[in-house]
Amino acid sequence: MMALYWRRIKLKSIFLLFGACFVGYLLFMRNSSDSMSSTRRRDAPGPQDPETDEEFLTKPVYEKPPLDVNGLGELGRAVKLDLQGEDKKKEQESIDKHQINIYVSDKISLHRRLSERRNPLCKEVKYDYRSLPTTSVVIAFYNEAWSTLLRTVHSVLETSPDILLKEIILVDDYSDRAHLKAPLEAYISGWRKVRLIRANKREGLVRARLLGASISTGDVLTFLDCHCECHTGWLEPLLQRIKEEPSAVVCPVIDVIDWNTFQYLGNAGEPQIGGFDWRLVFTWHVVPPYEQQRRRSPIDVIRSPTMAGGLFAVKKDYFLYLGTYDTGMEVWGGENLEFSFRIWQCGGTLEVHPCSHVGHIFPKKAPYSRSKALSNSVRAAEVWMDDYKNLYYHRNPHARLVEENEAFGDVTARLQLRQKLGCKSFKWFLDTIYPDLSVPEDRPGMFGMLKNRGMTNYCFDYNPPNDILVSGERIILYSCHGMGQNQVPPARRLTQ
């Protein structure tokens, strides 16, 4: 009897175990079916799928904290402090150290909002977010102040749709200031999509940016300076244009952030475009009538002969095709014009997108040496300007010395790149892309410095009042220095 009893117990246990397994199997299949159904909905979203909502697709990596309307500098307002004594001394020390008023910067939220600066038509544009390319944002820095660097990073994270921003790559170009060591690593350690790499020697802007580009994983490379603030909606227009035209290099509208008060000086009017003079100095210009006529809408892209260089987006594959940066260039200076010439002469387009706005702090003056800028410009002239390079050398005797002494490095590889890509002549560039630039005749005795006959040691000297002036110069008398540059009148006949 006992044996029969235990046999029945055993059978019941087997049936119960089988039943439990069967119920578990049904639940598993149901959950799997739901999961597969959910996956299919993501792949082919229906009208009720929340992932098709604009709110989801435009959601940034991080949300900004609530707006403090009374916060210093909020909405791009100027900060003017009435300082005395020790505080005034600290403010001046921060300016002397960084050529930016970091004392004021440190008082402003790292998450501050900016007032609307875009053309109203920009907000009406709809984007197919899932079809846009992703981007890696590369920010190189050297001894940058804490608040300006981190405000840049926060602004990218808080204005860039999560679905489009692959990563931010911070490249430390061998900084030696303590706040950029362990404190920076600790501050960003918990952030999504932010990577920090460090150069093992001073590389300069060009090679530091290439370090970041070399490890990037996004479809598009977006380069920003380390003291910027991105406006809402800045990224989508750049990526949309590159999706439409993969050989386009696209710049945002660069709005000025005042180095002293941090006032955001952007406007919704017509952006300016880049040019240069025969000293190979970058200049800003109004959009010429022929370019205005070519555009069908005020928010169409604007073709620009050159770019300022600090802020632009380019398809990574196209950047590699064009030969990236000229790695023979040191620190910074001249690389923007060299890359601009190369883009146009080798079949690409250089554009400004009116719907993309990024604020940029133009320091009071360069915070560190630009001693290599001259040799960089000579490299650009030797590779891209053909015989027109002599117009540059006539206006810069020091550049001529660099060229004669071959102190600009080997450009053989860059000349081979030009030949390999089948790039056009500099004359084509002037005739087709920059017809507004007057080409001087430079006949003997008809160019050079203008001396005052009554004060023989003084020459005409012209300098723009500031770095962001669109046009016009102030003519003064100044001791003749023999270096050409601003003592050689602009490209027009001296008989005029």
Short mmCIF file of C-alpha atoms in Angstrom, two decimals:
data_model
loop_
_atom_site.label_atom_id
_atom_site.label_comp_id
_atom_site.label_asym_id
_atom_site.label_seq_id
_atom_site.Cartn_x
_atom_site.Cartn_y
_atom_site.Cartn_z
CA MET A 1 0.00 0.00 0.00
CA MET A 2 2.81 2.38 0.88
CA ALA A 3 4.46 1.71 -2.48
CA LEU A 4 1.19 2.51 -4.27
CA TYR A 5 0.82 5.70 -2.21
CA TRP A 6 4.27 6.94 -3.12
CA ARG A 7 3.73 6.08 -6.79
CA ARG A 8 0.59 8.29 -6.83
CA ILE A 9 2.46 11.14 -5.14
CA LYS A 10 5.19 10.83 -7.74
CA LEU A 11 2.72 10.94 -10.63
CA LYS A 12 1.02 14.04 -9.18
CA SER A 13 4.37 15.78 -8.84
CA ILE A 14 5.23 14.98 -12.45
CA PHE A 15 1.87 16.33 -13.66
CA LEU A 16 2.27 19.50 -11.56
CA LEU A 17 5.80 20.05 -12.84
CA PHE A 18 4.67 19.51 -16.43
CA GLY A 19 1.77 21.92 -15.95
CA ALA A 20 4.04 24.58 -14.50
CA CYS A 21 6.45 24.21 -17.41
CA PHE A 22 3.61 24.44 -19.93
CA VAL A 23 2.21 27.62 -18.33
CA GLY A 24 5.72 29.11 -18.24
CA TYR A 25 6.15 28.27 -21.92
CA LEU A 26 2.87 30.02 -22.80
CA LEU A 27 3.88 33.12 -20.82
CA PHE A 28 7.32 33.15 -22.49
CA MET A 29 5.79 32.91 -25.97
CA ARG A 30 3.36 35.69 -25.18
CA ASN A 31 6.12 37.99 -23.93
CA SER A 32 8.31 37.09 -26.91
CA SER A 33 5.46 37.87 -29.26
CA ASP A 34 4.94 41.23 -27.55
CA SER A 35 8.65 41.96 -27.76
CA MET A 36 8.83 41.03 -31.44
CA SER A 37 5.74 43.09 -32.10
CA SER A 38 7.34 46.04 -30.30
CA THR A 39 10.51 45.63 -32.36
CA ARG A 40 8.47 45.52 -35.55
CA ARG A 41 6.74 48.73 -34.49
CA ARG A 42 10.10 50.47 -34.03
CA ASP A 43 11.25 49.27 -37.43
CA ALA A 44 8.05 50.36 -39.14
CA PRO A 45 6.50 52.89 -36.75
CA GLY A 46 2.78 53.42 -36.83
CA PRO A 47 0.85 56.56 -36.07
CA GLN A 48 0.58 55.71 -32.35
CA ASP A 49 4.26 54.95 -31.85
CA PRO A 50 5.66 57.52 -29.38
CA GLU A 51 9.05 57.23 -31.07
CA THR A 52 7.67 59.05 -34.09
CA ASP A 53 6.69 62.03 -31.98
CA GLU A 54 8.68 65.19 -32.55
CA GLU A 55 9.17 65.50 -28.80
CA PHE A 56 11.02 62.18 -28.72
CA LEU A 57 13.06 62.80 -31.86
CA THR A 58 14.17 66.30 -30.83
CA LYS A 59 14.91 65.35 -27.22
CA PRO A 60 18.46 66.45 -26.35
CA VAL A 61 21.00 64.28 -24.59
CA TYR A 62 20.34 66.26 -21.39
CA GLU A 63 17.62 68.76 -20.57
CA LYS A 64 18.53 72.23 -19.35
CA PRO A 65 17.55 73.00 -15.75
CA PRO A 66 14.58 75.35 -15.22
CA LEU A 67 15.13 78.89 -16.43
CA ASP A 68 16.13 81.44 -13.81
CA VAL A 69 14.97 84.63 -15.51
CA ASN A 70 16.92 86.71 -13.00
CA GLY A 71 20.15 84.76 -13.41
CA LEU A 72 23.21 86.67 -14.55
CA GLY A 73 23.64 86.47 -18.31
CA GLU A 74 20.44 84.50 -18.89
CA LEU A 75 18.95 84.79 -22.37
CA GLY A 76 22.26 86.20 -23.53
CA ARG A 77 22.02 89.41 -21.51
CA ALA A 78 25.17 91.39 -20.78
CA VAL A 79 26.69 91.08 -17.31
CA LYS A 80 28.08 94.34 -15.95
CA LEU A 81 29.43 94.18 -12.42
CA ASP A 82 30.35 97.18 -10.27
CA LEU A 83 33.49 95.76 -8.71
CA GLN A 84 35.90 97.33 -6.28
CA GLY A 85 39.13 96.42 -4.57
CA GLU A 86 40.09 92.74 -4.50
CA ASP A 87 37.21 91.66 -6.75
CA LYS A 88 38.23 94.17 -9.42
CA LYS A 89 41.78 92.87 -9.20
CA LYS A 90 40.60 89.26 -9.65
CA GLU A 91 38.56 90.27 -12.68
CA GLN A 92 41.56 91.93 -14.31
CA GLU A 93 43.78 88.93 -13.53
CA SER A 94 41.29 86.64 -15.27
CA ILE A 95 41.34 88.87 -18.36
CA ASP A 96 45.13 89.02 -18.42
CA LYS A 97 45.33 85.23 -18.14
CA HIS A 98 42.69 84.23 -20.69
CA GLN A 99 41.99 87.41 -22.71
CA ILE A 100 38.37 86.73 -21.74
CA ASN A 101 36.59 87.99 -18.63
CA ILE A 102 36.50 84.66 -16.82
CA TYR A 103 35.52 86.38 -13.57
CA VAL A 104 32.21 87.25 -15.23
CA SER A 105 31.98 83.87 -16.98
CA ASP A 106 32.22 82.08 -13.63
CA LYS A 107 29.15 84.00 -12.42
CA ILE A 108 27.01 82.79 -15.33
CA SER A 109 25.23 79.43 -15.35
CA LEU A 110 26.91 76.69 -17.36
CA HIS A 111 23.42 75.92 -18.69
CA ARG A 112 22.26 79.41 -19.64
CA ARG A 113 19.65 79.82 -22.34
CA LEU A 114 19.95 82.14 -25.32
CA SER A 115 17.19 84.29 -26.77
CA GLU A 116 15.84 83.38 -30.20
CA ARG A 117 18.08 84.58 -33.01
CA ARG A 118 16.95 82.52 -36.01
CA ASN A 119 14.87 83.63 -38.95
CA PRO A 120 11.26 82.66 -38.10
CA LEU A 121 11.15 80.47 -41.23
CA CYS A 122 13.80 78.21 -39.70
CA LYS A 123 11.38 77.01 -37.03
CA GLU A 124 8.92 75.88 -39.70
CA VAL A 125 11.36 73.41 -41.27
CA LYS A 126 10.56 69.75 -40.56
CA TYR A 127 13.32 67.14 -40.48
CA ASP A 128 13.25 63.40 -41.04
CA TYR A 129 15.40 62.74 -38.00
CA ARG A 130 15.82 59.03 -38.59
CA SER A 131 17.36 59.62 -42.01
CA LEU A 132 19.80 62.32 -40.92
CA PRO A 133 23.47 61.36 -40.45
CA THR A 134 24.91 61.23 -36.94
CA THR A 135 27.74 63.47 -35.85
CA SER A 136 30.80 63.44 -33.65
CA VAL A 137 31.53 66.88 -32.19
CA VAL A 138 35.27 67.47 -31.79
CA ILE A 139 36.40 70.19 -29.35
CA ALA A 140 40.13 70.75 -28.96
CA PHE A 141 41.37 72.89 -26.07
CA TYR A 142 44.58 74.15 -24.54
CA ASN A 143 44.57 75.68 -21.05
CA GLU A 144 40.96 76.78 -21.50
CA ALA A 145 39.12 78.25 -18.52
CA TRP A 146 36.79 75.90 -16.65
CA SER A 147 33.51 77.75 -17.17
CA THR A 148 33.92 78.57 -20.87
CA LEU A 149 34.95 75.00 -21.73
CA LEU A 150 32.16 73.35 -19.77
CA ARG A 151 29.53 75.83 -20.94
CA THR A 152 30.49 74.80 -24.47
CA VAL A 153 30.07 71.10 -23.68
CA HIS A 154 26.81 71.59 -21.78
CA SER A 155 25.39 73.66 -24.63
CA VAL A 156 26.12 70.88 -27.14
CA LEU A 157 24.56 68.22 -24.90
CA GLU A 158 21.51 70.37 -24.15
CA THR A 159 20.72 71.51 -27.70
CA SER A 160 21.64 68.44 -29.78
CA PRO A 161 19.02 65.73 -30.38
CA ASP A 162 20.13 62.52 -28.69
CA ILE A 163 19.31 60.58 -31.84
CA LEU A 164 21.80 62.67 -33.88
CA LEU A 165 24.70 63.24 -31.48
CA LYS A 166 27.00 60.22 -31.51
CA GLU A 167 29.59 61.69 -29.16
CA ILE A 168 31.54 64.72 -28.03
CA ILE A 169 35.29 64.20 -28.21
CA LEU A 170 37.28 66.57 -26.01
CA VAL A 171 40.92 66.76 -27.07
CA ASP A 172 43.30 68.16 -24.47
CA ASP A 173 46.24 69.60 -26.41
CA TYR A 174 48.75 69.07 -23.59
CA SER A 175 47.28 71.57 -21.13
CA ASP A 176 49.28 72.16 -17.95
CA ARG A 177 46.63 73.74 -15.72
CA ALA A 178 45.47 71.68 -12.76
CA HIS A 179 41.73 72.20 -13.26
CA LEU A 180 41.95 70.40 -16.62
CA LYS A 181 43.46 67.25 -15.10
CA ALA A 182 41.69 65.15 -12.43
CA PRO A 183 38.90 67.69 -11.74
CA LEU A 184 37.82 67.66 -15.40
CA GLU A 185 37.94 63.86 -15.56
CA ALA A 186 35.83 63.63 -12.40
CA TYR A 187 33.31 66.20 -13.63
CA ILE A 188 32.56 64.44 -16.92
CA SER A 189 32.97 60.86 -15.66
CA GLY A 190 29.24 60.20 -15.40
CA TRP A 191 28.22 61.89 -18.63
CA ARG A 192 26.85 60.05 -21.58
CA LYS A 193 28.45 60.53 -24.99
CA VAL A 194 31.47 62.53 -23.78
CA ARG A 195 35.02 61.26 -24.32
CA LEU A 196 38.25 62.90 -23.20
CA ILE A 197 41.58 62.18 -24.86
CA ARG A 198 44.91 63.82 -24.19
CA ALA A 199 47.82 64.58 -26.49
CA ASN A 200 51.22 63.51 -25.14
CA LYS A 201 52.83 66.71 -26.48
CA ARG A 202 51.66 70.07 -27.77
CA GLU A 203 50.17 69.44 -31.19
CA GLY A 204 48.41 72.68 -32.09
CA LEU A 205 44.83 73.08 -33.26
CA VAL A 206 45.21 71.25 -36.57
CA ARG A 207 46.74 68.04 -35.26
CA ALA A 208 44.70 68.10 -32.04
CA ARG A 209 41.51 68.15 -34.09
CA LEU A 210 42.83 65.28 -36.19
CA LEU A 211 43.42 63.24 -33.03
CA GLY A 212 39.74 63.62 -32.23
CA ALA A 213 38.67 62.91 -35.80
CA SER A 214 40.75 59.72 -35.87
CA ILE A 215 38.68 58.07 -33.12
CA SER A 216 35.29 59.49 -34.12
CA THR A 217 32.41 57.15 -34.96
CA GLY A 218 29.78 59.57 -36.32
CA ASP A 219 28.95 60.00 -40.00
CA VAL A 220 29.76 63.71 -39.84
CA LEU A 221 32.58 65.57 -38.11
CA THR A 222 31.50 68.80 -36.45
CA PHE A 223 34.36 70.96 -35.21
CA LEU A 224 33.73 73.59 -32.54
CA ASP A 225 36.02 75.91 -30.62
CA CYS A 226 36.20 75.52 -26.85
CA HIS A 227 34.41 78.78 -25.98
CA CYS A 228 31.10 78.50 -27.81
CA GLU A 229 27.40 78.33 -26.99
CA CYS A 230 25.05 76.48 -29.30
CA HIS A 231 21.64 77.91 -30.11
CA THR A 232 18.56 75.70 -30.09
CA GLY A 233 18.22 73.98 -33.47
CA TRP A 234 21.83 74.55 -34.48
CA LEU A 235 22.66 70.97 -35.45
CA GLU A 236 19.79 69.77 -37.66
CA PRO A 237 20.34 72.27 -40.53
CA LEU A 238 24.02 71.32 -40.82
CA LEU A 239 23.26 67.59 -40.99
CA GLN A 240 20.32 68.07 -43.36
CA ARG A 241 22.50 69.99 -45.81
CA ILE A 242 25.25 67.37 -45.70
CA LYS A 243 22.62 64.69 -46.29
CA GLU A 244 21.49 66.62 -49.40
CA GLU A 245 25.01 67.41 -50.61
CA PRO A 246 27.75 65.14 -49.19
CA SER A 247 30.51 67.33 -50.67
CA ALA A 248 29.29 70.43 -48.83
CA VAL A 249 31.27 71.81 -45.91
CA VAL A 250 28.75 73.76 -43.86
CA CYS A 251 29.34 76.47 -41.27
CA PRO A 252 26.86 77.83 -38.76
CA VAL A 253 26.21 81.52 -38.47
CA ILE A 254 28.81 82.66 -35.95
CA ASP A 255 27.17 84.98 -33.46
CA VAL A 256 29.48 87.09 -31.32
CA ILE A 257 29.60 86.63 -27.56
CA ASP A 258 31.26 89.67 -26.01
CA TRP A 259 34.53 88.68 -24.29
CA ASN A 260 33.92 91.13 -21.46
CA THR A 261 30.18 91.10 -20.71
CA PHE A 262 29.18 87.78 -22.31
CA GLN A 263 26.34 89.47 -24.13
CA TYR A 264 25.08 87.31 -27.01
CA LEU A 265 25.09 89.59 -30.05
CA GLY A 266 23.46 87.38 -32.66
CA ASN A 267 20.75 88.62 -35.00
CA ALA A 268 18.21 87.10 -37.36
CA GLY A 269 19.29 89.22 -40.31
CA GLU A 270 21.41 88.24 -43.29
CA PRO A 271 24.58 86.42 -42.18
CA GLN A 272 28.01 87.53 -43.29
CA ILE A 273 30.35 85.44 -45.41
CA GLY A 274 34.10 84.97 -45.33
CA GLY A 275 36.70 86.45 -47.62
CA PHE A 276 40.36 87.45 -47.42
CA ASP A 277 42.71 90.18 -48.54
CA TRP A 278 46.07 89.88 -50.26
CA ARG A 279 47.83 89.78 -46.90
CA LEU A 280 46.00 86.45 -46.46
CA VAL A 281 44.02 87.88 -43.58
CA PHE A 282 40.50 86.52 -43.16
CA THR A 283 37.76 89.14 -43.57
CA TRP A 284 33.98 89.30 -43.15
CA HIS A 285 31.70 90.60 -45.92
CA VAL A 286 28.04 91.15 -46.64
CA VAL A 287 26.39 88.67 -49.00
CA PRO A 288 26.90 89.97 -52.57
CA PRO A 289 23.87 90.65 -54.81
CA TYR A 290 24.59 87.74 -57.18
CA GLU A 291 24.51 85.29 -54.27
CA GLN A 292 21.30 86.80 -52.93
CA GLN A 293 19.70 86.35 -56.36
CA ARG A 294 20.82 82.73 -56.58
CA ARG A 295 18.98 81.83 -53.39
CA ARG A 296 15.24 81.23 -53.56
CA SER A 297 14.60 81.65 -49.84
CA PRO A 298 16.20 83.66 -47.02
CA ILE A 299 16.95 80.37 -45.27
CA ASP A 300 18.74 78.75 -48.22
CA VAL A 301 22.44 78.12 -47.69
CA ILE A 302 24.86 80.89 -48.64
CA ARG A 303 28.04 80.12 -50.55
CA SER A 304 31.11 81.59 -48.88
CA PRO A 305 34.59 81.94 -50.43
CA THR A 306 36.30 81.23 -47.09
CA MET A 307 35.47 80.37 -43.52
CA ALA A 308 36.68 81.60 -40.15
CA GLY A 309 37.74 78.03 -39.46
CA GLY A 310 36.67 77.33 -35.90
CA LEU A 311 33.17 76.01 -36.50
CA PHE A 312 32.07 73.76 -39.35
CA ALA A 313 30.61 70.36 -40.22
CA VAL A 314 31.87 67.98 -42.91
CA LYS A 315 31.06 64.40 -43.83
CA LYS A 316 33.84 62.29 -42.37
CA ASP A 317 34.42 60.32 -45.56
CA TYR A 318 34.63 63.54 -47.57
CA PHE A 319 37.03 65.09 -45.06
CA LEU A 320 39.32 62.10 -45.54
CA TYR A 321 38.92 62.30 -49.32
CA LEU A 322 39.97 65.96 -49.29
CA GLY A 323 43.10 65.14 -47.32
CA THR A 324 41.90 66.29 -43.86
CA TYR A 325 44.05 69.14 -42.54
CA ASP A 326 47.56 70.00 -43.68
CA THR A 327 49.49 68.42 -40.80
CA GLY A 328 52.55 70.49 -41.68
CA MET A 329 50.78 73.50 -40.19
CA GLU A 330 51.68 74.43 -36.62
CA VAL A 331 49.43 75.59 -33.74
CA TRP A 332 46.83 77.66 -35.65
CA GLY A 333 46.49 80.42 -38.21
CA GLY A 334 46.20 80.09 -41.97
CA GLU A 335 44.60 76.64 -41.85
CA ASN A 336 41.15 78.13 -42.43
CA LEU A 337 42.12 79.77 -45.73
CA GLU A 338 44.08 76.72 -46.89
CA PHE A 339 41.11 74.44 -46.27
CA SER A 340 38.72 76.94 -47.88
CA PHE A 341 40.82 77.11 -51.07
CA ARG A 342 41.06 73.32 -51.16
CA ILE A 343 37.32 72.77 -50.71
CA TRP A 344 36.43 75.00 -53.65
CA GLN A 345 39.30 74.16 -55.98
CA CYS A 346 38.86 70.41 -55.49
CA GLY A 347 35.14 70.18 -56.25
CA GLY A 348 33.37 70.85 -52.97
CA THR A 349 31.26 73.73 -51.73
CA LEU A 350 31.70 75.90 -48.65
CA GLU A 351 28.47 77.25 -47.24
CA VAL A 352 26.91 79.10 -44.33
CA HIS A 353 23.51 77.88 -43.13
CA PRO A 354 21.28 80.73 -41.92
CA CYS A 355 19.29 78.41 -39.64
CA SER A 356 22.28 77.20 -37.65
CA HIS A 357 23.51 79.65 -35.01
CA VAL A 358 26.44 79.17 -32.65
CA GLY A 359 27.80 81.86 -30.37
CA HIS A 360 31.57 82.29 -30.19
CA ILE A 361 33.73 84.33 -27.83
CA PHE A 362 36.35 86.29 -29.76
CA PRO A 363 39.07 86.89 -27.13
CA LYS A 364 40.46 90.37 -26.56
CA LYS A 365 43.60 89.08 -28.29
CA ALA A 366 45.14 85.67 -28.94
CA PRO A 367 45.86 84.15 -25.51
CA TYR A 368 49.01 82.39 -26.75
CA SER A 369 51.64 82.78 -29.44
CA ARG A 370 50.80 82.57 -33.16
CA SER A 371 54.44 82.58 -34.22
CA LYS A 372 53.83 79.79 -36.75
CA ALA A 373 50.88 81.46 -38.49
CA LEU A 374 53.14 83.06 -41.09
CA SER A 375 54.69 79.77 -42.23
CA ASN A 376 51.19 78.25 -42.31
CA SER A 377 50.04 80.97 -44.70
CA VAL A 378 53.11 80.45 -46.87
CA ARG A 379 52.24 76.74 -47.13
CA ALA A 380 48.73 77.68 -48.28
CA ALA A 381 50.11 80.13 -50.84
CA GLU A 382 52.68 77.69 -52.21
CA VAL A 383 50.18 74.86 -52.69
CA TRP A 384 47.00 76.62 -53.84
CA MET A 385 47.60 80.15 -55.13
CA ASP A 386 49.74 79.51 -58.22
CA ASP A 387 51.39 82.74 -59.43
CA TYR A 388 48.95 84.82 -57.38
CA LYS A 389 51.10 83.98 -54.36
CA ASN A 390 53.40 86.85 -55.41
CA LEU A 391 50.66 89.33 -54.54
CA TYR A 392 50.84 87.97 -51.01
CA TYR A 393 54.64 88.10 -50.86
CA HIS A 394 54.67 91.71 -52.13
CA ARG A 395 52.55 92.67 -49.12
CA ASN A 396 54.46 90.62 -46.59
CA PRO A 397 58.24 90.72 -46.91
CA HIS A 398 58.61 88.40 -43.92
CA ALA A 399 56.56 85.78 -45.74
CA ARG A 400 58.89 86.16 -48.72
CA LEU A 401 61.83 85.42 -46.41
CA VAL A 402 60.07 82.31 -45.12
CA GLU A 403 59.53 81.19 -48.71
CA GLU A 404 63.08 81.96 -49.84
CA ASN A 405 64.58 80.12 -46.87
CA GLU A 406 62.15 77.21 -47.31
CA ALA A 407 61.23 77.59 -43.65
CA PHE A 408 57.66 76.45 -44.21
CA GLY A 409 58.32 72.72 -44.43
CA ASP A 410 57.89 70.21 -47.22
CA VAL A 411 54.69 70.64 -49.25
CA THR A 412 55.39 67.86 -51.76
CA ALA A 413 52.63 65.64 -50.39
CA ARG A 414 50.11 68.48 -50.54
CA LEU A 415 51.02 69.28 -54.15
CA GLN A 416 50.61 65.60 -54.99
CA LEU A 417 47.20 65.64 -53.30
CA ARG A 418 46.17 68.61 -55.45
CA GLN A 419 47.21 66.73 -58.58
CA LYS A 420 45.53 63.50 -57.46
CA LEU A 421 42.21 65.24 -56.82
CA GLY A 422 42.34 67.12 -60.12
CA CYS A 423 41.87 70.47 -58.42
CA LYS A 424 41.22 73.69 -60.33
CA SER A 425 43.47 76.73 -60.59
CA PHE A 426 43.45 79.70 -58.27
CA LYS A 427 42.37 81.86 -61.20
CA TRP A 428 39.25 79.71 -61.47
CA PHE A 429 38.63 80.29 -57.77
CA LEU A 430 38.94 84.06 -58.15
CA ASP A 431 36.83 84.24 -61.32
CA THR A 432 34.09 81.86 -60.20
CA ILE A 433 33.90 81.92 -56.41
CA TYR A 434 35.35 85.27 -55.35
CA PRO A 435 34.93 87.72 -58.26
CA ASP A 436 34.52 90.58 -55.78
CA LEU A 437 38.18 90.43 -54.79
CA SER A 438 40.10 93.08 -56.70
CA VAL A 439 43.33 91.76 -58.21
CA PRO A 440 46.04 94.47 -58.16
CA GLU A 441 48.46 94.93 -61.03
CA ASP A 442 51.52 95.35 -58.77
CA ARG A 443 53.61 97.04 -61.46
CA PRO A 444 57.05 98.30 -60.33
CA GLY A 445 56.66 101.56 -58.48
CA MET A 446 52.91 101.12 -58.28
CA PHE A 447 52.61 99.16 -55.07
CA GLY A 448 54.10 99.10 -51.60
CA MET A 449 54.19 101.36 -48.57
CA LEU A 450 53.14 105.00 -48.74
CA LYS A 451 55.56 107.34 -46.97
CA ASN A 452 54.77 110.83 -45.81
CA ARG A 453 57.15 113.29 -47.52
CA GLY A 454 56.98 115.73 -44.66
CA MET A 455 57.52 113.05 -41.98
CA THR A 456 59.77 110.59 -43.75
CA ASN A 457 59.79 107.99 -40.98
CA TYR A 458 56.00 107.67 -41.04
CA CYS A 459 53.82 105.57 -43.36
CA PHE A 460 50.12 105.18 -44.00
CA ASP A 461 48.88 102.42 -41.72
CA TYR A 462 45.43 100.89 -41.72
CA ASN A 463 43.78 98.53 -39.28
CA PRO A 464 40.16 97.57 -38.74
CA PRO A 465 38.85 98.95 -35.44
CA ASN A 466 38.19 95.39 -34.28
CA ASP A 467 38.35 91.76 -35.37
CA ILE A 468 34.71 91.51 -36.39
CA LEU A 469 34.33 94.61 -38.56
CA VAL A 470 32.66 93.77 -41.85
CA SER A 471 34.35 96.44 -43.98
CA GLY A 472 36.23 99.71 -43.82
CA GLU A 473 39.59 100.73 -42.37
CA ARG A 474 40.96 103.64 -40.40
CA ILE A 475 43.97 105.28 -42.04
CA ILE A 476 46.58 106.67 -39.64
CA LEU A 477 50.26 107.67 -39.72
CA TYR A 478 52.54 105.21 -37.98
CA SER A 479 56.29 104.57 -37.86
CA CYS A 480 57.37 102.66 -40.98
CA HIS A 481 58.14 99.10 -39.92
CA GLY A 482 59.09 97.55 -43.29
CA MET A 483 56.98 94.45 -42.74
CA GLY A 484 54.34 95.27 -45.34
CA GLN A 485 51.03 93.90 -44.06
CA ASN A 486 48.87 96.77 -42.80
CA GLN A 487 51.22 99.40 -44.28
CA VAL A 488 50.55 98.22 -47.83
CA PRO A 489 47.23 99.68 -49.02
CA PRO A 490 44.46 97.24 -49.98
CA ALA A 491 44.30 95.79 -53.49
CA ARG A 492 43.66 98.91 -55.54
CA ARG A 493 45.85 101.07 -57.76
CA LEU A 494 47.89 103.68 -55.94
CA THR A 495 47.17 106.20 -58.70
CA GLN A 496 43.54 106.35 -57.62
#
